[in-house]
Tab-separated table of C-alpha atoms and ligand atoms in Angstrom:
chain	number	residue	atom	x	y	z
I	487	UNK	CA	123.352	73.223	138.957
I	488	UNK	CA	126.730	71.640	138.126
I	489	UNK	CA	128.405	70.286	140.910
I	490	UNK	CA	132.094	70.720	142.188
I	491	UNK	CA	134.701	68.309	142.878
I	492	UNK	CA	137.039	68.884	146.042
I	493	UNK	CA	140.248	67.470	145.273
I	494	UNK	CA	144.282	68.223	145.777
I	495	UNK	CA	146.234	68.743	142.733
I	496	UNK	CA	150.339	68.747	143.026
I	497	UNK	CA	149.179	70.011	146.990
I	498	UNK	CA	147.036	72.779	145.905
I	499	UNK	CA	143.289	72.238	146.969
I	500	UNK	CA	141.136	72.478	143.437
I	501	UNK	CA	137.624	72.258	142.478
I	502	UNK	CA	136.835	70.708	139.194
I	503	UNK	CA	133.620	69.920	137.662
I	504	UNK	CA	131.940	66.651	138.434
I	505	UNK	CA	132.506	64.427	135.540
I	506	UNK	CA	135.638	65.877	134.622
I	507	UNK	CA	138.919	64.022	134.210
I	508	UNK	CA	141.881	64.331	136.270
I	509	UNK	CA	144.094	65.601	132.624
I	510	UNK	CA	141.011	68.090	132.514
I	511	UNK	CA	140.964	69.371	135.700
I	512	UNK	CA	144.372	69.971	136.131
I	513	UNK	CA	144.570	71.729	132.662
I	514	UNK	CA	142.175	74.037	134.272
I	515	UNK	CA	144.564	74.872	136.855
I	516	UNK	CA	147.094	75.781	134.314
I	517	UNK	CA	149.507	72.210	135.295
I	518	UNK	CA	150.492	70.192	131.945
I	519	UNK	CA	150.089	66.503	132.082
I	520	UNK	CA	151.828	65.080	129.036
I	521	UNK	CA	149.270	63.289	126.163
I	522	UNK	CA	150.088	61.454	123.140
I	523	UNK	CA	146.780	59.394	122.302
I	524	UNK	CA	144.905	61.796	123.924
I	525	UNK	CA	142.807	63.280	121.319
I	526	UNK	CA	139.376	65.753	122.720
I	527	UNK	CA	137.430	65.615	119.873
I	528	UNK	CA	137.451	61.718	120.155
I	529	UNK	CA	136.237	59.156	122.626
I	530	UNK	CA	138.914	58.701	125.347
I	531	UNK	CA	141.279	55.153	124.986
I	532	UNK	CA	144.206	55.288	127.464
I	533	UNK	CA	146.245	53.901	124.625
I	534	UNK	CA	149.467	55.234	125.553
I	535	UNK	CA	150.203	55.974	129.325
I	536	UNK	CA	151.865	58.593	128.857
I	537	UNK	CA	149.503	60.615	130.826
I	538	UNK	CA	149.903	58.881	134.147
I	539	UNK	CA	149.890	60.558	137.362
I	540	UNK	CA	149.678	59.235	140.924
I	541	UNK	CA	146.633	59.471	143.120
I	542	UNK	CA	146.719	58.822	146.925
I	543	UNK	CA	145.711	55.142	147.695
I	544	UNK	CA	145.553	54.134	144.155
I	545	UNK	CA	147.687	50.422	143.549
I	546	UNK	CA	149.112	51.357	140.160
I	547	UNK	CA	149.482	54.826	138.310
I	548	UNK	CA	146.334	56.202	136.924
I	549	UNK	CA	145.728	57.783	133.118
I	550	UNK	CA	145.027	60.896	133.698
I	551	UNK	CA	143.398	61.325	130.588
I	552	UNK	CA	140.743	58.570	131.675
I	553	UNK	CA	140.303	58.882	135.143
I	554	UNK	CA	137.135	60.848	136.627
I	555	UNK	CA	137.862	62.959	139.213
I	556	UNK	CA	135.984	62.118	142.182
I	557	UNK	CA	135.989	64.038	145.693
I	558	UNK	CA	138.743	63.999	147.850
I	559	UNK	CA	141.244	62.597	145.416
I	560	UNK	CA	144.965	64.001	146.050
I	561	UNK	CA	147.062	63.328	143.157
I	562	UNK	CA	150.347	64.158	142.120
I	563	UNK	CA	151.457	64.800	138.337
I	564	UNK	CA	155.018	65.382	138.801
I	565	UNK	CA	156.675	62.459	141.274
I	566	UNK	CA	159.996	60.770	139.927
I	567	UNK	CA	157.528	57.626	139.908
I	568	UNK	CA	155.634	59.515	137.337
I	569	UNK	CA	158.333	61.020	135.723
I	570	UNK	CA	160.121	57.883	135.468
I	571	UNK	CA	157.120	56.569	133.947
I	572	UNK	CA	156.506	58.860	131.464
I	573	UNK	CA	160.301	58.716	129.902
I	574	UNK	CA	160.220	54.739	130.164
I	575	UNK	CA	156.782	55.009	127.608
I	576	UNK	CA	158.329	57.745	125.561
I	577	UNK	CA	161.955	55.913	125.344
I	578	UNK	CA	160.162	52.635	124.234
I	579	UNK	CA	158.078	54.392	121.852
I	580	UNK	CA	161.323	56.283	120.522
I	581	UNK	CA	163.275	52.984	120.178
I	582	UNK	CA	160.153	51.012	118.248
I	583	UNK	CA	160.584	53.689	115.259
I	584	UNK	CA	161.975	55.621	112.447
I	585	UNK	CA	162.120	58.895	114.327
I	586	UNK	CA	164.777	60.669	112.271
I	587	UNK	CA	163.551	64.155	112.710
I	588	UNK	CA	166.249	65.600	110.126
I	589	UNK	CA	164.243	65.042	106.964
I	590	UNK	CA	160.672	64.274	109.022
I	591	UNK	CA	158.088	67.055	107.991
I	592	UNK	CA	156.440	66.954	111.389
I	593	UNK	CA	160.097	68.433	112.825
I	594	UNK	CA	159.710	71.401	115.136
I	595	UNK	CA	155.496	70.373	115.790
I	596	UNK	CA	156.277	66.946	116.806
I	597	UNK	CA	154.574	65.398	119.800
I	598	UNK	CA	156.779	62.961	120.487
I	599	UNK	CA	160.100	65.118	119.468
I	600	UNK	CA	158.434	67.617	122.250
I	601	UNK	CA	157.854	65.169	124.998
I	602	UNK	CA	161.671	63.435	124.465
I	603	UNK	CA	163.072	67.227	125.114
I	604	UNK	CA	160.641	68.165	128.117
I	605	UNK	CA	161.259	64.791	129.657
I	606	UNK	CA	164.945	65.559	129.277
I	607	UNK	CA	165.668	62.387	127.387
I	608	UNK	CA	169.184	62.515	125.911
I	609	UNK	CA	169.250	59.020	123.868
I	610	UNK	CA	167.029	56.030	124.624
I	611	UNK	CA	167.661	53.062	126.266
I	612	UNK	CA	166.859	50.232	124.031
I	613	UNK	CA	168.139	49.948	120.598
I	614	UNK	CA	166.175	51.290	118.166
I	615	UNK	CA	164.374	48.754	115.598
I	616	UNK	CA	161.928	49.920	113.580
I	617	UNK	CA	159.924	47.915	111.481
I	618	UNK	CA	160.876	48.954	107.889
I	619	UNK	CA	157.415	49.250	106.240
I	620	UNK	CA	157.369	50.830	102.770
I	621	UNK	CA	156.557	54.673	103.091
I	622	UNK	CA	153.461	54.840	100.901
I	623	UNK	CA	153.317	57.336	98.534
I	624	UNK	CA	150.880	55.874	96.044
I	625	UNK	CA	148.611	59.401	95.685
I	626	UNK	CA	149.548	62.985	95.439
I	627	UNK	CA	147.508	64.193	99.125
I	628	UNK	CA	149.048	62.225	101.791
I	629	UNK	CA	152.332	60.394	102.979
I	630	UNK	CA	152.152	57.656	105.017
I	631	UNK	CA	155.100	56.544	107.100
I	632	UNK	CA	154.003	53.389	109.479
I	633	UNK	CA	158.316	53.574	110.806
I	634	UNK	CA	156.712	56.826	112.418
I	635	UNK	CA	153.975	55.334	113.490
I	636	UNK	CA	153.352	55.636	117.007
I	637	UNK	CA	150.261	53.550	117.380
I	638	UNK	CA	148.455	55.752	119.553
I	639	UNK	CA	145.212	55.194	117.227
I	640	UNK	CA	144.336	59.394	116.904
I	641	UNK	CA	144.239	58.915	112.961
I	642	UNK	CA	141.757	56.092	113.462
I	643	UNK	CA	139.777	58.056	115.862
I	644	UNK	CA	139.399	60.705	113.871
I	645	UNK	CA	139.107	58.884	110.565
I	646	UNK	CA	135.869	56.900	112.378
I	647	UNK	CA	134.264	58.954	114.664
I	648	UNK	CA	135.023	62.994	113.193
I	649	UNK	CA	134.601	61.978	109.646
I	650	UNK	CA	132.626	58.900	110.099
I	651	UNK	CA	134.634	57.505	107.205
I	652	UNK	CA	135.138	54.219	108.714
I	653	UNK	CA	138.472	53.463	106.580
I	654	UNK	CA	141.234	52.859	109.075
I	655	UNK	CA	142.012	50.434	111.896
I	656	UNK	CA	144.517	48.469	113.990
I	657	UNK	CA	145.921	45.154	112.133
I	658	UNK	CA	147.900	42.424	113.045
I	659	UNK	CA	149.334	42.110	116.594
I	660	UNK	CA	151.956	42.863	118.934
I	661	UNK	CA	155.231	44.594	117.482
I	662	UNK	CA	153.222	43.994	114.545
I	663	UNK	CA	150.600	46.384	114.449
I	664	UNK	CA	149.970	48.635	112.286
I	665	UNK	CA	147.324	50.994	111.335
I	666	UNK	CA	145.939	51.679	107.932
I	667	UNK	CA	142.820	50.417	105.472
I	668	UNK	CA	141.067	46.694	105.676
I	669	UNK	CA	143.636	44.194	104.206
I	670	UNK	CA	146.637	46.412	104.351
I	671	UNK	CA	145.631	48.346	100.852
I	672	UNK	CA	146.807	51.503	100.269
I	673	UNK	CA	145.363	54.650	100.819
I	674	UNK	CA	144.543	55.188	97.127
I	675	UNK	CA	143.122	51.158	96.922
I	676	UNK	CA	141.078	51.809	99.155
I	677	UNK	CA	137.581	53.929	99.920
I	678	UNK	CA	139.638	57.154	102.016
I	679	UNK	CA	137.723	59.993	100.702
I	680	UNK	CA	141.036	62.078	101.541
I	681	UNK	CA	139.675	64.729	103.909
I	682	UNK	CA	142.983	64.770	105.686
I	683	UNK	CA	141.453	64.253	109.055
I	684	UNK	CA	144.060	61.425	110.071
I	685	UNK	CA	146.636	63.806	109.166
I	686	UNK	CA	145.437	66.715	111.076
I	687	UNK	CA	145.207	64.006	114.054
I	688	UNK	CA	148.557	62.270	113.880
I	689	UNK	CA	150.902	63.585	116.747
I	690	UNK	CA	154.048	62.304	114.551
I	691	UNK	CA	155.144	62.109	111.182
I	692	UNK	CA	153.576	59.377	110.453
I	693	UNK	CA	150.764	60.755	108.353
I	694	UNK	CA	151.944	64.001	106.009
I	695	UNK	CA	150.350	66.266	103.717
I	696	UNK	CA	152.328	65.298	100.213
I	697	UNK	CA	151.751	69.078	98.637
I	698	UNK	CA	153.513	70.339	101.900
I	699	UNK	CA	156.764	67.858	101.925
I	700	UNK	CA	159.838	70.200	101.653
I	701	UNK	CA	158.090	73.129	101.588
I	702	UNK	CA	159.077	74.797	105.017
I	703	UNK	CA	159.475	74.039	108.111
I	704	UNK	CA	156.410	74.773	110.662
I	705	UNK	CA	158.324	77.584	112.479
I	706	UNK	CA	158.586	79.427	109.108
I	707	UNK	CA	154.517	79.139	108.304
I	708	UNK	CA	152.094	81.742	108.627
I	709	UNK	CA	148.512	80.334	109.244
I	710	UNK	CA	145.833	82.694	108.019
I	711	UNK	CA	142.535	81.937	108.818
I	712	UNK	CA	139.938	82.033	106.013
I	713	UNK	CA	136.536	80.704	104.825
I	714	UNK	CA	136.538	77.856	102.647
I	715	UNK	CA	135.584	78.853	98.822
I	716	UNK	CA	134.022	75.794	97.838
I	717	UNK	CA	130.396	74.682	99.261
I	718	UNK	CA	128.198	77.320	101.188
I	719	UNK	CA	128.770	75.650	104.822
I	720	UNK	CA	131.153	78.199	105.616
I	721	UNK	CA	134.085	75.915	106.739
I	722	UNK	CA	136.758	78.031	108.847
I	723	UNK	CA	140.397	77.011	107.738
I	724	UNK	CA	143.972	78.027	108.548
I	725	UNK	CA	145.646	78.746	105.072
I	726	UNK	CA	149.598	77.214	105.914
I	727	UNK	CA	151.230	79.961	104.304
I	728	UNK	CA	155.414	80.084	103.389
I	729	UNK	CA	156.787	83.129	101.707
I	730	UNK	CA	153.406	84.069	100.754
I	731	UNK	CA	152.449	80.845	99.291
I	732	UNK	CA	149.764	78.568	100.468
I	733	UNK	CA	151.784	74.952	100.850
I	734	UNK	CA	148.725	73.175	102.788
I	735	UNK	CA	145.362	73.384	104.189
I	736	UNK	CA	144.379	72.631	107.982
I	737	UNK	CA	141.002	73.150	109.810
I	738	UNK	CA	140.632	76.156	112.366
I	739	UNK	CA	139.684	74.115	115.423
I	740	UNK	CA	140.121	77.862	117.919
I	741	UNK	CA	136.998	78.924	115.843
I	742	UNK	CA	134.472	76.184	116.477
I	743	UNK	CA	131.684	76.491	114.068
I	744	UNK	CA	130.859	75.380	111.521
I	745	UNK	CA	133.109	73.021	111.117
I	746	UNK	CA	134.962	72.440	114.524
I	747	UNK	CA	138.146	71.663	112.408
I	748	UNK	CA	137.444	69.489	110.234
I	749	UNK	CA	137.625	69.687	106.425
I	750	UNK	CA	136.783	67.689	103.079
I	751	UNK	CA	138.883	67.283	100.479
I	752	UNK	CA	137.924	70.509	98.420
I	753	UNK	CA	138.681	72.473	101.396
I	754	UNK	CA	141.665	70.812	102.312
I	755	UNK	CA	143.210	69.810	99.037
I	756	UNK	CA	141.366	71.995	96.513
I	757	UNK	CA	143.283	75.358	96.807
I	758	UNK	CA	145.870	74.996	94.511
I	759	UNK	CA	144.159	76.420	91.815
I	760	UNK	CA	144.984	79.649	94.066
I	761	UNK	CA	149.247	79.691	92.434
I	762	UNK	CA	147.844	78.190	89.380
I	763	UNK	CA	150.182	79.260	86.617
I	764	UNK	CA	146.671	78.735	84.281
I	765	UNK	CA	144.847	81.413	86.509
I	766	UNK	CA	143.399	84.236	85.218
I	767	UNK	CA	144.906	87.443	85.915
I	768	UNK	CA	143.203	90.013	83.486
I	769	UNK	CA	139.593	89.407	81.449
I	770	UNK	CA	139.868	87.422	78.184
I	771	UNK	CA	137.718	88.709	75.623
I	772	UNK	CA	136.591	87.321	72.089
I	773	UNK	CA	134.420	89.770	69.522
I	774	UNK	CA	133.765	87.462	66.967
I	775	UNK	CA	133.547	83.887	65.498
I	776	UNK	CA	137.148	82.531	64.599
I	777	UNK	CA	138.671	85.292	66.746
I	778	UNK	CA	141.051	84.271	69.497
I	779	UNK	CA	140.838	85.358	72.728
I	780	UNK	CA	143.024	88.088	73.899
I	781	UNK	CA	143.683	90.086	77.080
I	782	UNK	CA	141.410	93.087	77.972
I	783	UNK	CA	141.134	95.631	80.986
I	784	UNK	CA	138.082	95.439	82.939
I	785	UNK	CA	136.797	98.612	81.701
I	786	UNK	CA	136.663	97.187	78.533
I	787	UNK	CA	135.584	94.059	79.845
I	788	UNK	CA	132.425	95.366	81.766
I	789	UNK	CA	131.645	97.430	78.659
I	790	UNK	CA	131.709	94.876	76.362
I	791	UNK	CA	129.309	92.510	78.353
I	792	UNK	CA	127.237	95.924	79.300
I	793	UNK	CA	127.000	96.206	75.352
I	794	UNK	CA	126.119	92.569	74.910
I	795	UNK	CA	123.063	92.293	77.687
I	796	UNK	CA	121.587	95.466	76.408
I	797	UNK	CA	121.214	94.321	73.020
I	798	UNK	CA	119.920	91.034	73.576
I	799	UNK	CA	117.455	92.751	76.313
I	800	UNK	CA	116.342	95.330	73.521
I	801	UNK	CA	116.144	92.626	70.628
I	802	UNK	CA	114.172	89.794	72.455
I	803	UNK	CA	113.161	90.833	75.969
I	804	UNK	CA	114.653	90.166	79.341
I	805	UNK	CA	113.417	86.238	79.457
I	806	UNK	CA	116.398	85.885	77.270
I	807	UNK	CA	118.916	86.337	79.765
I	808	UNK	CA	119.758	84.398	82.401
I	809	UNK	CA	122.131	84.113	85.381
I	810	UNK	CA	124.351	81.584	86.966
I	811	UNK	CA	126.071	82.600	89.953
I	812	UNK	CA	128.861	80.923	91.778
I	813	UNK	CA	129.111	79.080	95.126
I	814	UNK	CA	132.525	80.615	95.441
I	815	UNK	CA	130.938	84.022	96.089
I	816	UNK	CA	129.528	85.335	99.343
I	817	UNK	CA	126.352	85.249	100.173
I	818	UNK	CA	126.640	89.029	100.044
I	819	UNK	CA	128.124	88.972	96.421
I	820	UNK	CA	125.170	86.188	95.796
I	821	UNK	CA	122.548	88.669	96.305
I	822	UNK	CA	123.693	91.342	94.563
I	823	UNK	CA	124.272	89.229	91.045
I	824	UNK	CA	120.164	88.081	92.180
I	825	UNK	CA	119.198	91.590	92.860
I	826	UNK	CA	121.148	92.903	89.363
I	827	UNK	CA	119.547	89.955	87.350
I	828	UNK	CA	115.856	91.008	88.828
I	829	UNK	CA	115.895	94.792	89.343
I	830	UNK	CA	118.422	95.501	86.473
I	831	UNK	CA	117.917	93.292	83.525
I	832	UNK	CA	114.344	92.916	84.643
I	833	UNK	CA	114.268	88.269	84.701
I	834	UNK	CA	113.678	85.752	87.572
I	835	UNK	CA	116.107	83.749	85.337
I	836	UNK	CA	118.717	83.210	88.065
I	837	UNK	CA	120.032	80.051	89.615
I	838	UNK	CA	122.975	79.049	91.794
I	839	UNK	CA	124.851	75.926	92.031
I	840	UNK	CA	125.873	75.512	95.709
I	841	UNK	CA	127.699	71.438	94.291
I	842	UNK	CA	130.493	71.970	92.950
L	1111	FES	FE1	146.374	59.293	128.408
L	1111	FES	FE2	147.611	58.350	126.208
L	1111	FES	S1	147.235	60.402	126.748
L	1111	FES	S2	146.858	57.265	127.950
């Protein structure tokens, strides 16, 4: 039986589950804590502080986003200690960057845009200095910004412990640090796989989707949620749709299974053949040796291939056929091509490639 926690949230007398955190308990009570490094899917760091609330005989503020709840506790999430807290991590952060949200892609679902407004933070304190890193630009999937870079070590996170990719990590020290492949390599140089993962994680701008830059902003994108066409696991993805056009790929996280959010790079970078101007839009059909191919209705398409099977069934026997289906169809659409190639043309000649 799971066991409940007594404690006092903001004065209010809560129960939360035993092994719970404070940020998790008082989400369940419907009171926001601000996060930055806080990331669920991912082991818990108390990177950034931004999360820190007060609880009743503690010394020092307490990360909310690490701390257990434990019985008794009475804690407070919305002191002018805390408060004062929170704006003094998000003003430092805002000073130690290159957080020009007029041409930044991650303007309007920002993290750190959203905490400066909440926290009512009209310019920060310090001057601002950021680093001046080279934006890296060196593939077509993904922009990296480190000026953006707010350190708070999601991408890595996610990068090591979703994907199990094991490609980026903290270098270098201090005001130093940065994040990014062994010996400071590019993306490209080095062995990212490019699911995107670190770019779905990163609260900032810091990490973009390239395909997406300029394309519109997030309050003008539809997200339809779709199957991936690629491999048959089924992968549940939000199609980032402007003006009808799909101008990038993220994971559906709300829908859980199969793929809890996460993507690979077919999935995530492999849709473009959808706008192709190359696409086919009609059939293509050629009669004969030498002729080109030229456009044809699908009436005349179906016949045509109707035509063809029958003679080669009549001529040499069913055997001679066989049947390739796609990994881009349904399973539904799978088993009727199967059930055609057996019960119709009368062969067991059917595969399926399920690698593309
Ligand atoms: Fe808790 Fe960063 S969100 S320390």
């Amino acid at each position: 039986m799971e066991s409940k926690v007594p404690l006092t949230v903001d004065g209010k007398k809560v129960e939360a589950q035993a092994g719970e955190t404070i940020l998790e308990a008082a989400r369940a009570q419907g009171i926001t804590i601000p996060t930055l490094c806080h990331y669920s899917r991912t082991t818990r760091v108390g990177a950034c502080r931004v999360c820190v609330v007060e609880v009743e005989h503690s010394r020092s503020l307490v990360a909310s986003c690490c701390m257990p709840v434990s019985p008794g506790m009475v804690i407070s999430t919305n002191t002018p200690r805390v408060k004062a807290a929170q704006r003094l991590v998000v003003e430092l952060l805002w000073a130690s960057g290159d957080h020009n949200c007029l041409a930044c892609e991650q303007n309007g679902a920002c993290e750190l845009q959203d905490l400066v407004y909440r926290l009512g933070i009209e310019k920060p304190r310090f001057a601002i200095d950021p680093p001046g890193y080279p934006i890296e630009t060196s593939n077509t999937m993904l922009q990296r910004d480190l000026n953006k870079c707010i350190l708070c070590g999601r991408c890595i996170r996610a990068c090591n412990e979703i994907q199990v990719n094991e490609i980026l990590d903290f270098s270098c020290r201090g005001s130093r640090a940065k994040v990014g492949p062994a010996f400071g390599a590019d993306y490209i140089a080095s062995d990212c796989v490019f699911c995107g993962e670190c770019a779905d994680a990163c609260p900032v701008g810091a990490i973009t989707f390239r395909q997406a830059r300029f394309a519109g902003r997030p309050w003008e994108i539809q997200k339809v949620r779709t199957t991936c066409p690629y491999c048959g696991v089924g992968c549940q993805m939000d199609l980032n749709l402007h003006n009808g056009t799909i101008i990038k790929v993220t994971g559906n996280r709300a829908y859980g299974q199969p793929n809890g959010g996460s993507l690979c790079v077919k999935g995530r970078f492999g849709l473009d053949f959808v706008h192709h101007p190359d696409r086919l839009q009609t059939p293509l059909i050629r009669k004969g040796k030498g002729e080109n191919l030229r456009e044809a209705t699908w009436e005349e398409a179906y016949g045509f291939i109707a035509a063809k099977l029958r003679a080669v069934k009549e001529q040499s026997g069913p055997d001679h056929i066989a049947g390739l289906a796609s990994a881009r169809c349904t399973n539904e659409e799978n088993y009727l091509f199967q059930k055609f190639m057996r019960a119709v043309i009368g062969t067991n000649h059917v595969d399926h490639c399920a690698r593309l």
